[in-house]
Coordinates of C-alpha atoms and ligand atoms in Angstrom, one line a residue:
X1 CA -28.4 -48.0 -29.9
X2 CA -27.1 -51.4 -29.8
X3 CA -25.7 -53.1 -26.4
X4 CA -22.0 -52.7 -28.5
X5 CA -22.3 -49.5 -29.4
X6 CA -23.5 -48.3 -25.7
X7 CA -20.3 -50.5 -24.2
X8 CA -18.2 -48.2 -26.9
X9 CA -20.1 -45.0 -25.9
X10 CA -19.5 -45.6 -22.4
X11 CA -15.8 -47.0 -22.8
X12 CA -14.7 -43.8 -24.2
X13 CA -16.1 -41.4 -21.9
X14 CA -15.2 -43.2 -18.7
X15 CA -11.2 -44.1 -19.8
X16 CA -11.4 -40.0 -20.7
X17 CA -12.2 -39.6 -17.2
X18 CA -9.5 -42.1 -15.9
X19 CA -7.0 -40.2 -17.8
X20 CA -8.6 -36.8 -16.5
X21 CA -7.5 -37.7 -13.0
X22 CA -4.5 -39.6 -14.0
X23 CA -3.1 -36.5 -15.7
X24 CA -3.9 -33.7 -13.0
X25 CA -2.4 -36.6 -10.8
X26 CA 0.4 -37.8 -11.8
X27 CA 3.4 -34.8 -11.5
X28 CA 2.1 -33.8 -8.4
X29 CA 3.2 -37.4 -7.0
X30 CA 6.3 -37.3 -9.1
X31 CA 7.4 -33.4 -7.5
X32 CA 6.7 -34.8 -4.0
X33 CA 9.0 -38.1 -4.6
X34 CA 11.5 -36.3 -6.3
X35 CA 11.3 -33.7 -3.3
X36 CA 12.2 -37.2 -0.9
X37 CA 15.0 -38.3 -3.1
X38 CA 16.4 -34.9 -3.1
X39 CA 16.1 -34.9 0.4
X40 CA 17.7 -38.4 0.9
X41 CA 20.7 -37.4 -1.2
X42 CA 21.5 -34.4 0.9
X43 CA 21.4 -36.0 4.7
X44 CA 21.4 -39.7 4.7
X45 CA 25.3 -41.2 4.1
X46 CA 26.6 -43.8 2.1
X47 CA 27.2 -45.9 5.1
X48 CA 26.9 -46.2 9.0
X49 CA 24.5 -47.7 11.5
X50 CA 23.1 -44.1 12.1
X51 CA 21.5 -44.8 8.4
X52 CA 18.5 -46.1 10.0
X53 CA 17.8 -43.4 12.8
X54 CA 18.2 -40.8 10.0
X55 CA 15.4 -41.8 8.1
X56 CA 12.7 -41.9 10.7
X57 CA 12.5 -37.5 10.9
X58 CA 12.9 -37.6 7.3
X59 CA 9.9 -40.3 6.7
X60 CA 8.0 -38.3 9.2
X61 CA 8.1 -35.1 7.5
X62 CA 7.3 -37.0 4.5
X63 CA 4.3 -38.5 5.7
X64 CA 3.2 -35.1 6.1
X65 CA 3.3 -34.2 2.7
X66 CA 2.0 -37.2 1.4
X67 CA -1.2 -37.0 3.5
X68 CA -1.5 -33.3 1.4
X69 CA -1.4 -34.5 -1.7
X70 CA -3.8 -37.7 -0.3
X71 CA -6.3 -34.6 -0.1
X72 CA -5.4 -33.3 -3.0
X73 CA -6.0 -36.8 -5.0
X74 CA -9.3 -36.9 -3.5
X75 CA -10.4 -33.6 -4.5
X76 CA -9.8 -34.2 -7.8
X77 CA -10.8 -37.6 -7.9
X78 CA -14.3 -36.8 -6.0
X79 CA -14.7 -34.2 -8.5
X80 CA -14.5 -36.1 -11.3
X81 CA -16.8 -38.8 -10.1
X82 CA -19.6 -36.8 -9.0
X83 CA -19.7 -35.6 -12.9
X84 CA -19.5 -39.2 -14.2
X85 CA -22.4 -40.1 -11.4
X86 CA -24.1 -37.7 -13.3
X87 CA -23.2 -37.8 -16.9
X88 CA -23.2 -42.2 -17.0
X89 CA -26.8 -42.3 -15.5
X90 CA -28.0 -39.9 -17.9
X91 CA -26.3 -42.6 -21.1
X92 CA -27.7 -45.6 -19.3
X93 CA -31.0 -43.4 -19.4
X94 CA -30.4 -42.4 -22.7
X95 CA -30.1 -46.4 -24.0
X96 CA -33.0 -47.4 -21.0
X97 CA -34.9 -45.5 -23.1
X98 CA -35.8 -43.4 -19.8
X99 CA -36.5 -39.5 -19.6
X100 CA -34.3 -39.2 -16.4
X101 CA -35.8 -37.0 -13.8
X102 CA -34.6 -36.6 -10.1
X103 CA -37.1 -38.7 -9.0
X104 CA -35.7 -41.7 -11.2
X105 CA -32.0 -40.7 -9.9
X106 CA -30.4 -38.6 -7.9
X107 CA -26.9 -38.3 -8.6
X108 CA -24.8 -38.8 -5.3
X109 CA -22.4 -36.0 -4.1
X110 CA -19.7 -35.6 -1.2
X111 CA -19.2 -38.4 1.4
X112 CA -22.6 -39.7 0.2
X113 CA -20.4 -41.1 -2.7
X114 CA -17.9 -41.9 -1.4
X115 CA -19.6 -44.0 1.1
X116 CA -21.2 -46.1 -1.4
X117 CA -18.1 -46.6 -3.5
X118 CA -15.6 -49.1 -2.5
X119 CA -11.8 -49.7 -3.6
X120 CA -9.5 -52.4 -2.4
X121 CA -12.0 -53.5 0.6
X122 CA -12.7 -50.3 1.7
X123 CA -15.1 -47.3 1.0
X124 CA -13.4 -44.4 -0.4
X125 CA -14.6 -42.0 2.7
X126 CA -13.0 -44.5 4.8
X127 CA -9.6 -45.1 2.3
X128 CA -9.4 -41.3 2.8
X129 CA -10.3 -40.3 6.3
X130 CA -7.3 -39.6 8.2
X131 CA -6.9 -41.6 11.7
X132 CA -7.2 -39.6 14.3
X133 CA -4.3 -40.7 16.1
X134 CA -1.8 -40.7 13.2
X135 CA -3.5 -37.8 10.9
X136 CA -3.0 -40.1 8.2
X137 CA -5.6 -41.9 5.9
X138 CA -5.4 -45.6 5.4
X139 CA -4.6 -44.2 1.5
X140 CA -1.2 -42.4 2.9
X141 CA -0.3 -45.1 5.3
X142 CA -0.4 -47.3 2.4
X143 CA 1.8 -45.9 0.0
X144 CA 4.0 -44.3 3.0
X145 CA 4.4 -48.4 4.1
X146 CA 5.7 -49.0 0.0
X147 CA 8.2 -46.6 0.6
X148 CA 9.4 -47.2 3.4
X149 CA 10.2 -50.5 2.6
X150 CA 11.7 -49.8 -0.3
X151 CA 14.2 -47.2 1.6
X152 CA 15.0 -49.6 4.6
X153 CA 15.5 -52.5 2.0
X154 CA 18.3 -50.2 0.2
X155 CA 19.7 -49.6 4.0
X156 CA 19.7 -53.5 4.7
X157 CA 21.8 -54.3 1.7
X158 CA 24.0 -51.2 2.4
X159 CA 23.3 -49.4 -1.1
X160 CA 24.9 -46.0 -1.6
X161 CA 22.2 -43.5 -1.1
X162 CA 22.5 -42.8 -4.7
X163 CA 20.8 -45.9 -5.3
X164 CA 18.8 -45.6 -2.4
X165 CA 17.1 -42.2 -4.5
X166 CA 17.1 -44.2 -7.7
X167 CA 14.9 -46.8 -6.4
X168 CA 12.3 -44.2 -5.7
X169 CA 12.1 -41.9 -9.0
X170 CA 14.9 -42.5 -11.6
X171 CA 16.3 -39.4 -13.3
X172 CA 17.5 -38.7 -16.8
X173 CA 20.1 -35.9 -17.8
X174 CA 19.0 -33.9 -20.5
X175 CA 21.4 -31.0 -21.8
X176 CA 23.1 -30.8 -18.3
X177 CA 19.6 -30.7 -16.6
X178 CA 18.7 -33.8 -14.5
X179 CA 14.8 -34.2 -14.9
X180 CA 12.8 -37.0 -13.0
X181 CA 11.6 -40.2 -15.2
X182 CA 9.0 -42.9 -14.6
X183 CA 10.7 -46.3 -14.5
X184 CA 9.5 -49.7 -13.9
X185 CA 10.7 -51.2 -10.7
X186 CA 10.9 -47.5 -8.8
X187 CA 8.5 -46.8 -6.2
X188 CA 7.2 -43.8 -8.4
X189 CA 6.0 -46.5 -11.2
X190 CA 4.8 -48.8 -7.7
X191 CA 2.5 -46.0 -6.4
X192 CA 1.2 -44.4 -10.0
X193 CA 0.0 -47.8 -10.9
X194 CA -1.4 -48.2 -7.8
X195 CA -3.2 -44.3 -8.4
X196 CA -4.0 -45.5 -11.8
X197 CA -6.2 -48.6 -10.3
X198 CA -8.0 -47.0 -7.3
X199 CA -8.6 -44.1 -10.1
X200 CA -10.3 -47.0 -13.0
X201 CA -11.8 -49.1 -10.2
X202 CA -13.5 -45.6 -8.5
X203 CA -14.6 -45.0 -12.0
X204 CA -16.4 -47.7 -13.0
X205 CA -17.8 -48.9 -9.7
X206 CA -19.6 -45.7 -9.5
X207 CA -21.3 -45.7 -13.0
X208 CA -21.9 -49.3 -12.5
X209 CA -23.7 -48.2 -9.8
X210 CA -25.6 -45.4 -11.7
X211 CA -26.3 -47.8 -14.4
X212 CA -28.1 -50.8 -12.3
X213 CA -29.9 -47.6 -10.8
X214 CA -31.1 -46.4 -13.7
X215 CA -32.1 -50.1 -15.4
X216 CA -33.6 -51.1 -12.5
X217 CA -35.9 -48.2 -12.1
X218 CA -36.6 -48.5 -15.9
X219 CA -37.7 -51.7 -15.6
X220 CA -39.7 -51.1 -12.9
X221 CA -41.7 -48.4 -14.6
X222 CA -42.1 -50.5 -17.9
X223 CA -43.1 -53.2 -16.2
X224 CA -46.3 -51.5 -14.6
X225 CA -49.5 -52.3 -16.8
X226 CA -51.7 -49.0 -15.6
X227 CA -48.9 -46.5 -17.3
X228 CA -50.2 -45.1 -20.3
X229 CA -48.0 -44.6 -23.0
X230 CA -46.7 -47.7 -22.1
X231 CA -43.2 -48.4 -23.3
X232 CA -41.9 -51.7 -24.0
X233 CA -40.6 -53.3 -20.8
X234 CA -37.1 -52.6 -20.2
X235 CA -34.6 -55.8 -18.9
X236 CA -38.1 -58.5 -18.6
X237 CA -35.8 -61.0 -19.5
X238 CA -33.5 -60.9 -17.6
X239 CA -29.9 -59.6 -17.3
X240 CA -26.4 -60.1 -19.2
X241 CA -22.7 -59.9 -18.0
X242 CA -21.0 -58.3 -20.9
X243 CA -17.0 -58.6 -20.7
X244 CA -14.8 -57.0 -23.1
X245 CA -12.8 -59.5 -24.8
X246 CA -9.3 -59.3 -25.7
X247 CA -6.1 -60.8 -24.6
X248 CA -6.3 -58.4 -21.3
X249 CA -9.3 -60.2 -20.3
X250 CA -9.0 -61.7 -16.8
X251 CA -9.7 -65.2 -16.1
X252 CA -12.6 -64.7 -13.8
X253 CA -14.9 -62.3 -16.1
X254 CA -13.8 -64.6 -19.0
X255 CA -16.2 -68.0 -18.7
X256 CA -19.0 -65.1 -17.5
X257 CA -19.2 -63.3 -20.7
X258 CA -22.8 -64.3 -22.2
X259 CA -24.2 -65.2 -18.5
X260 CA -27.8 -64.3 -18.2
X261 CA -29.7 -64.0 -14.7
X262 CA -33.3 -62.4 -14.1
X263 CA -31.9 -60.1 -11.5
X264 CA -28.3 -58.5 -10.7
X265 CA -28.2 -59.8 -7.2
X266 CA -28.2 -63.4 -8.8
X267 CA -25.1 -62.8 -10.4
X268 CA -22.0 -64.7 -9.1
X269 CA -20.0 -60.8 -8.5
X270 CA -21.2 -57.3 -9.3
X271 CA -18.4 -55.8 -11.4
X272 CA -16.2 -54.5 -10.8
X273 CA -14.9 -57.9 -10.1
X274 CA -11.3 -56.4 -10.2
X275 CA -9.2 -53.1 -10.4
X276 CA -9.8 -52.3 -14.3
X277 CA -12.9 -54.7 -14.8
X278 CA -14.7 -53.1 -17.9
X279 CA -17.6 -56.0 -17.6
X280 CA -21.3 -54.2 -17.5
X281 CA -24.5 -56.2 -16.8
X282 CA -27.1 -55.1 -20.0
X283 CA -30.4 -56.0 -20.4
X284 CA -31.3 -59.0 -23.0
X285 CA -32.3 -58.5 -26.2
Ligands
ZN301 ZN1 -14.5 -58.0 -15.6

């Protein structure tokens, strides 16, 4: 298997496992902020200073249900990376060369993954762990923050409260039925992007992670002299960022495409360098 045909290989299976998430995701966040707009529409007036003391019960009870479907996104999510933890090591195996046993990797599970993957700054067990205080994960007080600011901003130029629920989902009318829509510039589209990175990011940090893992143990065992049969010896010289280049590429994985270094901790970043990095470190040839 060539280095471009692994890249391919593993390309497909992970964006299939972007989309897995993104799909079982995705109308469960819409329902919830159609569920606010609807509510929005029915209590908060057009106009009045009492605008702003309205919102505050309704935001709470909000927050509420967003910190449900915060455990419901990680369920999913967790789900789906404990299988790619499992099914990328066994392909970077597969193109090591490597008969993968537990001893050679143990794919992670639970908070053990999600401890040792990170998003935005943050580990995903801690991106997800409600405060205490709150009840809320650092995940729900983030998107709860978007929205609010969005709904106060509407209040602040004195917008009906039609437009107030537009800015959150907009809505189509389709034979007399009025059905949500995703449109650009509504916190819906705001908050499924930002889904849609954590989601890629989670992805491919964690089968990066598998994939060093599963090289560097390779190499290790090829590069003892007492092993009989003794393979060829995987990665001896060295290491080498691959980017994916097209007109999406970023600026900073760009001028490192073709980089070679003897180890991965000599490399400038780990990727991935940014949400939606596809860059992979393979051995040279
Ligand atoms: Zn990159």
């Amino acid at each position: 298997m060539t280095p471009d045909e692994y890249l391919k290989a593993s390309y497909t299976a992970l964006q299939r496992s972007e989309n897995h998430v993104g799909d079982d995701i995705k109308a469960r966040l819409l329902l919830l902020l159609w569920r606010l707009r609807q509510s929005l529409l029915s209590s908060l007036p057009d106009t009045g200073i009492s605008r702003e003391l309205i919102i505050i019960p309704l935001l709470e009870a909000f927050a509420l249900e967003l910190q449900l479907y915060s455990d419901a996104f990680l369920a999913i999510l967790l789900k789906q990376l404990e299988e790619v933890d499992e099914t990328h090591s066994e392909r970077a195996a597969a193109y090591a060369g490597l008969t993968l046993t537990r001893r050679d990797y143990r794919p992670r599970r639970g908070n053990e993954l999600l401890s040792t993957t990170r998003s935005g700054g943050m580990t995903l067990l801690e991106k997800f762990t409600p405060d205490p205080l709150s009840t809320l994960s650092p995940y729900t007080t983030g998107h709860l923050t978007a929205i609010r600011s969005k709904i106060q901003a509407g209040i602040m130029r004195q917008d009906a409260t039609i437009e107030i629920a537009r800015s959150l989902v907009a809505e189509r009318t389709t034979r007399g039925y009025i059905q949500p829509i995703n449109a650009r510039g509504t916190s819906y589209s705001a908050l499924r992007n930002r889904d849609t990175a954590l989601i890629s990011n989670s992805v491919w940090e964690v089968s990066g992670y598998a994939e060093r893992a599963v090289f560097e143990r390779q190499k290790y065992l090829t590069s003892r002299p007492t092993l009989p049969p003794t393979p060829a010896p995987f990665g001896a010289k060295g290491w080498q960022w691959h980017a994916i280049l097209d007109p999406k590429t970023c600026p900073i994985c760009r001028p490192l495409d073709g980089l070679i270094r003897q180890n991965f901790n000599e490399f400038p970043y780990i990727p991935p360098v940014h949400p939606r990095c596809r860059c992979r470190l393979l051995p040279v040839q």
